mmCIF file of C-alpha atoms in Angstrom:
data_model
loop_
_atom_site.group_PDB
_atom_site.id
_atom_site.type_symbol
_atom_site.label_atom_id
_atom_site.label_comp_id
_atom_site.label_asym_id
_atom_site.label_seq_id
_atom_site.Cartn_x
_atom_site.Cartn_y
_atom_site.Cartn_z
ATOM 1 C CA UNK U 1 66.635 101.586 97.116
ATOM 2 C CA UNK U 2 63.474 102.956 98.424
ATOM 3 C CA UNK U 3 60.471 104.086 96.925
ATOM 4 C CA UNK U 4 61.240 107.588 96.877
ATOM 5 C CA UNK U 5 61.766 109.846 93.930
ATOM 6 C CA UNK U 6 64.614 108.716 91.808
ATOM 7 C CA UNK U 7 67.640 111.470 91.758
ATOM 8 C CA UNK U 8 66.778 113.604 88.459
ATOM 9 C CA UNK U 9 69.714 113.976 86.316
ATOM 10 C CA UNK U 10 70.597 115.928 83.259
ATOM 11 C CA UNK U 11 74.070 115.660 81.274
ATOM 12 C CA UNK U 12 75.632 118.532 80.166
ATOM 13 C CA UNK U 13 78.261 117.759 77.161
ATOM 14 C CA UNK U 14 79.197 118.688 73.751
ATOM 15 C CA UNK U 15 79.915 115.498 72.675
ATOM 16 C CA UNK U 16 76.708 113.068 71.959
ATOM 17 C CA UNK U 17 78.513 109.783 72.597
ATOM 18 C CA UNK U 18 79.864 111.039 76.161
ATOM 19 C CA UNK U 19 75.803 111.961 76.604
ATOM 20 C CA UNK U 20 74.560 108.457 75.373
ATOM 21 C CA UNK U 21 77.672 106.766 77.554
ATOM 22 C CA UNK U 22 76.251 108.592 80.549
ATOM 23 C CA UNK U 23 72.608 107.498 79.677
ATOM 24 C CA UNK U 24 73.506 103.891 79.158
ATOM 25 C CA UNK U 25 75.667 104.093 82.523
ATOM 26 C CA UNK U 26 72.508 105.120 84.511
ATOM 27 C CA UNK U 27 70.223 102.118 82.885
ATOM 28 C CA UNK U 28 71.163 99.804 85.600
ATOM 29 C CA UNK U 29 70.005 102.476 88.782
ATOM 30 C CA UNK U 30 66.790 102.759 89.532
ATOM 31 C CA UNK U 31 67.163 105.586 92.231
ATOM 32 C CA UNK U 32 68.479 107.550 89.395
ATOM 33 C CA UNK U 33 66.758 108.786 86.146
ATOM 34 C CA UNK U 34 68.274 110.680 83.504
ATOM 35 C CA UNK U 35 65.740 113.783 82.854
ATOM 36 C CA UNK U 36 67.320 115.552 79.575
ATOM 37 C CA UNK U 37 70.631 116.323 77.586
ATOM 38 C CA UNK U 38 71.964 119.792 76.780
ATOM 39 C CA UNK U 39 75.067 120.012 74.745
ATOM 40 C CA UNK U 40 76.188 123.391 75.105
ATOM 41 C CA UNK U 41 75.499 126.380 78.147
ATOM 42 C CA UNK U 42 72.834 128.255 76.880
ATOM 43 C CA UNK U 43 70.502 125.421 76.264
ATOM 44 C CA UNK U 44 71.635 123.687 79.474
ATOM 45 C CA UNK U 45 69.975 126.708 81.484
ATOM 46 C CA UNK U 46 67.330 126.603 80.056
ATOM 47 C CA UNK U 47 66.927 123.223 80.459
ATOM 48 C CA UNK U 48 67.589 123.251 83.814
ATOM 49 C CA UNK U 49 64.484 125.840 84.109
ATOM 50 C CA UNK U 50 61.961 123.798 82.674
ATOM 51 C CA UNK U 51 62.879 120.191 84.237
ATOM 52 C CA UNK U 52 64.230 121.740 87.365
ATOM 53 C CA UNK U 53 66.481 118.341 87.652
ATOM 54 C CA UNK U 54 68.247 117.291 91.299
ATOM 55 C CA UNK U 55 72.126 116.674 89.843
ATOM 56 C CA UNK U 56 73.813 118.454 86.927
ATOM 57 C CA UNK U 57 76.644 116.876 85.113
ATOM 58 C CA UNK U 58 78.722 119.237 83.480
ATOM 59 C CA UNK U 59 81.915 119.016 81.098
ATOM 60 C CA UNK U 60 83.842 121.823 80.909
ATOM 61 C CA UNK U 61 84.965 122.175 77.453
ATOM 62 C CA UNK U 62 82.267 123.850 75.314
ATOM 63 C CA UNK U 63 81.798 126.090 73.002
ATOM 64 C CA UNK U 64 80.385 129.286 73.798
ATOM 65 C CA UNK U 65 79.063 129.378 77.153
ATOM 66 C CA UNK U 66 81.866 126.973 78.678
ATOM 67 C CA UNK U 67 80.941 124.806 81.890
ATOM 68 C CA UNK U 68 82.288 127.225 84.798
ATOM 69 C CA UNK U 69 80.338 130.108 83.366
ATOM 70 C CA UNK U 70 77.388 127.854 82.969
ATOM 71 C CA UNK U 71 77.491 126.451 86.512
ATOM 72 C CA UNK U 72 77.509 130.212 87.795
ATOM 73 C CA UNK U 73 74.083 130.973 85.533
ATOM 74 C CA UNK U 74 72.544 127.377 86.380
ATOM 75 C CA UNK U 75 73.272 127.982 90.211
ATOM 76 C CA UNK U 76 71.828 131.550 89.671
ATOM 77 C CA UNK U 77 68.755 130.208 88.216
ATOM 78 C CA UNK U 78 68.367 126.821 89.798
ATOM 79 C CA UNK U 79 69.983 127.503 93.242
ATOM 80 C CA UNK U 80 68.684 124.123 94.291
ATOM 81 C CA UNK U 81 70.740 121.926 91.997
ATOM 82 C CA UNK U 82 73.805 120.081 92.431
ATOM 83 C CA UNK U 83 76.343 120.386 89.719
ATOM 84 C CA UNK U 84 79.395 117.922 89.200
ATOM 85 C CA UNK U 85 81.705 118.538 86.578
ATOM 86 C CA UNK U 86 82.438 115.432 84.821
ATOM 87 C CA UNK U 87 85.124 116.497 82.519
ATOM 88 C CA UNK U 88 88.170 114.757 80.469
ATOM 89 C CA UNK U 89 89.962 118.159 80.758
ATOM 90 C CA UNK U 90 92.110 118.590 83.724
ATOM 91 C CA UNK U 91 93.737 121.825 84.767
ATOM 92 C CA UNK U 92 94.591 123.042 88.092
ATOM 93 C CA UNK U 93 93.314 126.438 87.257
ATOM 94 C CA UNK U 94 89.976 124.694 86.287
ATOM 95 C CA UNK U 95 89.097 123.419 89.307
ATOM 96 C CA UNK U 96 88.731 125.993 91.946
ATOM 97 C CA UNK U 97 87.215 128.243 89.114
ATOM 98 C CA UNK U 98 84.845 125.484 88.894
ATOM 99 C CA UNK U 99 84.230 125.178 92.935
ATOM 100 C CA UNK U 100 83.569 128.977 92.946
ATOM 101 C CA UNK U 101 81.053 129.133 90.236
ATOM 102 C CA UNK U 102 78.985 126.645 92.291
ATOM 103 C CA UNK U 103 79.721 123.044 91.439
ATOM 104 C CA UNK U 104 80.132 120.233 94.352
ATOM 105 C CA UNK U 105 82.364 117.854 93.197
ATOM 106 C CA UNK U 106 84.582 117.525 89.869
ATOM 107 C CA UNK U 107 85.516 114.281 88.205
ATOM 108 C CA UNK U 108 87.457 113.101 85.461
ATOM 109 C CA UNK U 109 85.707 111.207 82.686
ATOM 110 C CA UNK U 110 87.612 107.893 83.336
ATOM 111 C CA UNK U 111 85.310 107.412 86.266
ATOM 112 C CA UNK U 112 83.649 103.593 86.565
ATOM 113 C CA UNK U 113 79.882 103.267 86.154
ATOM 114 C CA UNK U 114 79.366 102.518 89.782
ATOM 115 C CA UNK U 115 82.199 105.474 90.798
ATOM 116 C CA UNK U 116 79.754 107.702 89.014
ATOM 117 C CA UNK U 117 76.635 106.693 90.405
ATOM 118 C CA UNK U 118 78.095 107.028 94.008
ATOM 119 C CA UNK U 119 78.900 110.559 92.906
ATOM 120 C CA UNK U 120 75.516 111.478 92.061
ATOM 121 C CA UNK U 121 74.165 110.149 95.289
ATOM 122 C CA UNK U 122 76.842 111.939 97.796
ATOM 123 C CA UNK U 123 76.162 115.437 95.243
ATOM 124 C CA UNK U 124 72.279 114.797 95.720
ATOM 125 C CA UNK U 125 72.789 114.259 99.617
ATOM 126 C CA UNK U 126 74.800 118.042 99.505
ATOM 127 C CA UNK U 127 78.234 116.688 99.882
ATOM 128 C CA UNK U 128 80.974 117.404 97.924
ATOM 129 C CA UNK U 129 82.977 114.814 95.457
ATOM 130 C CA UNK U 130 86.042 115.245 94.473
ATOM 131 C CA UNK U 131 88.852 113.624 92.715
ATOM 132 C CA UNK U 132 91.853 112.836 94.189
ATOM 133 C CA UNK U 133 93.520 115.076 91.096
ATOM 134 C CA UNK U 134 91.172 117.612 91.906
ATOM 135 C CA UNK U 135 91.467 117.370 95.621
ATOM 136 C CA UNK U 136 95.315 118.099 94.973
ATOM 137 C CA UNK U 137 94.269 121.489 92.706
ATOM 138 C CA UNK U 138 92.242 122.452 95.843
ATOM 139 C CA UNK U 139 94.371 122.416 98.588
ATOM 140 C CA UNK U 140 97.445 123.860 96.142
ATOM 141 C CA UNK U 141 95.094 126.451 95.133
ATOM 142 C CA UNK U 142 94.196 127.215 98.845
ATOM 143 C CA UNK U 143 98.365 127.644 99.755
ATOM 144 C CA UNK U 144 99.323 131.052 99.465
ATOM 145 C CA UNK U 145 101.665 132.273 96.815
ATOM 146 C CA UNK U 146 104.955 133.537 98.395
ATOM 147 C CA UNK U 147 105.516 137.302 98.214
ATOM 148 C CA UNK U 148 108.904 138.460 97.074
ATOM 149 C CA UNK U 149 111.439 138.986 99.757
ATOM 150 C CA UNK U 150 109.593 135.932 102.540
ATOM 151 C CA UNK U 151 112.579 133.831 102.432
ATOM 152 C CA UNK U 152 114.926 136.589 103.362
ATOM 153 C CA UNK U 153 116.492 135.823 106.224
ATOM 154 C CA UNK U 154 117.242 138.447 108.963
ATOM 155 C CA UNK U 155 120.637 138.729 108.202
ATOM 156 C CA UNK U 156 120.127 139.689 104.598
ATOM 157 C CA UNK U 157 117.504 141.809 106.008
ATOM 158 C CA UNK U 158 120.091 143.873 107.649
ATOM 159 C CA UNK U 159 121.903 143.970 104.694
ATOM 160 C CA UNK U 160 119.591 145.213 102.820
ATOM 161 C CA UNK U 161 118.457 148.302 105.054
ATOM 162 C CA UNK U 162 121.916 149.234 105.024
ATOM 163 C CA UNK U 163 121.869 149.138 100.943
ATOM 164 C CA UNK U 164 119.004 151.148 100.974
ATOM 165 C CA UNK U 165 121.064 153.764 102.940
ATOM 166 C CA UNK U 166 123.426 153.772 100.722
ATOM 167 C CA UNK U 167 126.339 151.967 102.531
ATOM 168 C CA UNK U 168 129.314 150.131 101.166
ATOM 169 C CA UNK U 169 129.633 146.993 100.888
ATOM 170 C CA UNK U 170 133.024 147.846 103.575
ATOM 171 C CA UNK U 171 130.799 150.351 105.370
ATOM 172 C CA UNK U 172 128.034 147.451 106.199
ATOM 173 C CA UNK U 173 131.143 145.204 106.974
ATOM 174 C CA UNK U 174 131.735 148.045 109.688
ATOM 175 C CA UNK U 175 128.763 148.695 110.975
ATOM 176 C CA UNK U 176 127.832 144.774 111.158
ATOM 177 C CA UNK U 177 130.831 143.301 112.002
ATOM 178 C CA UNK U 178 131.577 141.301 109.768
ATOM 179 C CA UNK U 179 133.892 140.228 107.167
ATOM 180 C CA UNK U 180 134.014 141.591 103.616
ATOM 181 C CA UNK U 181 133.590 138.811 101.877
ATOM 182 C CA UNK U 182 130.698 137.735 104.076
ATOM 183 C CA UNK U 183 128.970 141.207 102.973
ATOM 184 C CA UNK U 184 129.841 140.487 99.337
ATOM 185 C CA UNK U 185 127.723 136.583 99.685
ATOM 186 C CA UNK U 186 124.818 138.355 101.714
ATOM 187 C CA UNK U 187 124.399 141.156 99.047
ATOM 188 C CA UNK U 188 125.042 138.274 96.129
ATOM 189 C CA UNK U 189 122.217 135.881 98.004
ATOM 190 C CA UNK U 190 120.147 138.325 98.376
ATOM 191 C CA UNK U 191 119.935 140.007 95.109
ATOM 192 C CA UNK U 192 119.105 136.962 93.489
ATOM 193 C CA UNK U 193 116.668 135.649 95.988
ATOM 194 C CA UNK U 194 114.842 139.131 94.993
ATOM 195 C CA UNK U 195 115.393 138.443 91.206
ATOM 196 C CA UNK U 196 117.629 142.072 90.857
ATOM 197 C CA UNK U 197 120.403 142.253 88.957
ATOM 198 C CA UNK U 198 122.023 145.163 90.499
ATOM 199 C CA UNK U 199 121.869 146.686 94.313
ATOM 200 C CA UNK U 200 119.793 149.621 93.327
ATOM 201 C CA UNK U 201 117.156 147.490 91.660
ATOM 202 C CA UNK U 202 117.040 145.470 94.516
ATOM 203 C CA UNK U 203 116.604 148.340 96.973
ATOM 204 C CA UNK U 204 113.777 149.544 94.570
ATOM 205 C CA UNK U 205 112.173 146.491 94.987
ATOM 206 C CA UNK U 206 112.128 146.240 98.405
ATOM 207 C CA UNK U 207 110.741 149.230 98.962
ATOM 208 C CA UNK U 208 107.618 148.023 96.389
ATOM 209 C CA UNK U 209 107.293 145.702 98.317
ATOM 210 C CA UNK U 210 107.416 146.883 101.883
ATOM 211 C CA UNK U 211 110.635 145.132 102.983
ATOM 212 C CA UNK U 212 111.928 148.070 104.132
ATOM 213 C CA UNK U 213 110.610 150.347 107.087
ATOM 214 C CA UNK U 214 110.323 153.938 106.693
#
């Protein structure tokens, strides 16, 4: 590359061969230079004080201070750094906890050397890297939950105002016009797509949960 300063590095890991693997994958780069090792969270900010490196790459899975907590304090301290998690533990949960805390990009272990090495450059240059596994976690994790009662259609919706007033299941039939039987499937559908097992619990429910207007 060019003669500027190489990228500053430090690896963040419990586990000394997964530091050494790191070191010996950087060898070959010389727009890259590994500047220290920290194998837990407490000595990795303090590390990252005194060598005041350019990327961070963090595992997640330590004792003590794990990585998400220490990506918060390092980003605290060293607001300048780029972290990417670089971790063999994969959870959904992990991920955007791990976004949130300050890291840019989050890769699994079974990276290449080169894969890496890209990574390090697009974190240095501010831009985010993620796995596709990760990407996935993201964009779940970004989806709203569905609240209890969305998939109510307005049918069942009309049912279940009329439960709350205490109607029949032959007094909604009335007032609806409908069939009986058709009452009995609304109430039935309903009920379990609100998780009750009995008309009054589901009335209760919906009015926790604003489904019904006052």
């Amino acid at each position: 590359m060019s003669e500027t300063e190489p990228i500053r590095v430090i690896a963040v890991d419990d586990h000394e061969v997964v530091r050494g693997g790191i070191k010996y994958a950087l060898l070959d780069y010389d727009d890259i230079e590994l500047v220290g090792e920290a194998r837990d969270g407490e000595s990795a900010v303090r590390l990252c004080e005194q060598v005041r490196p350019d990327v961070v790459l963090m595992d997640l899975m330590m004792p003590g201070m794990d990585g998400v907590e220490t990506t918060k304090a390092m980003r605290e301290q060293c607001p300048q750094v780029q972290i990417l998690v670089l971790s063999s533990f994969y959870d959904e949960d992990l991920v955007p906890r791990a976004m949130q805390a300050g890291a840019i990009g989050y890769l699994l272990k079974g990276v290449s050397n080169q894969e890496l090495v890209e990574a390090i450059r697009t974190a240095h240059a501010g831009q985010p890297v993620l796995a596709k596994e990760a990407m996935a976690a993201l964009v779940q994790a970004a989806i709203p939950s569905p609240q209890l009662g969305d998939d109510l259609n307005e049918r069942e919706r009309e049912v279940l105002a009329l439960l709350a007033q205490g109607l029949s299941n032959k007094e909604i039939a009335e007032r609806l016009f409908l069939s009986l039987a058709t009452v009995k499937y609304h109430v039935r559908l309903l009920l379990s797509k609100l998780g009750a097992s009995s008309r009054a619990e589901a009335v209760a429910l919906a009015w926790q949960h604003n489904l019904l207007q006052e």
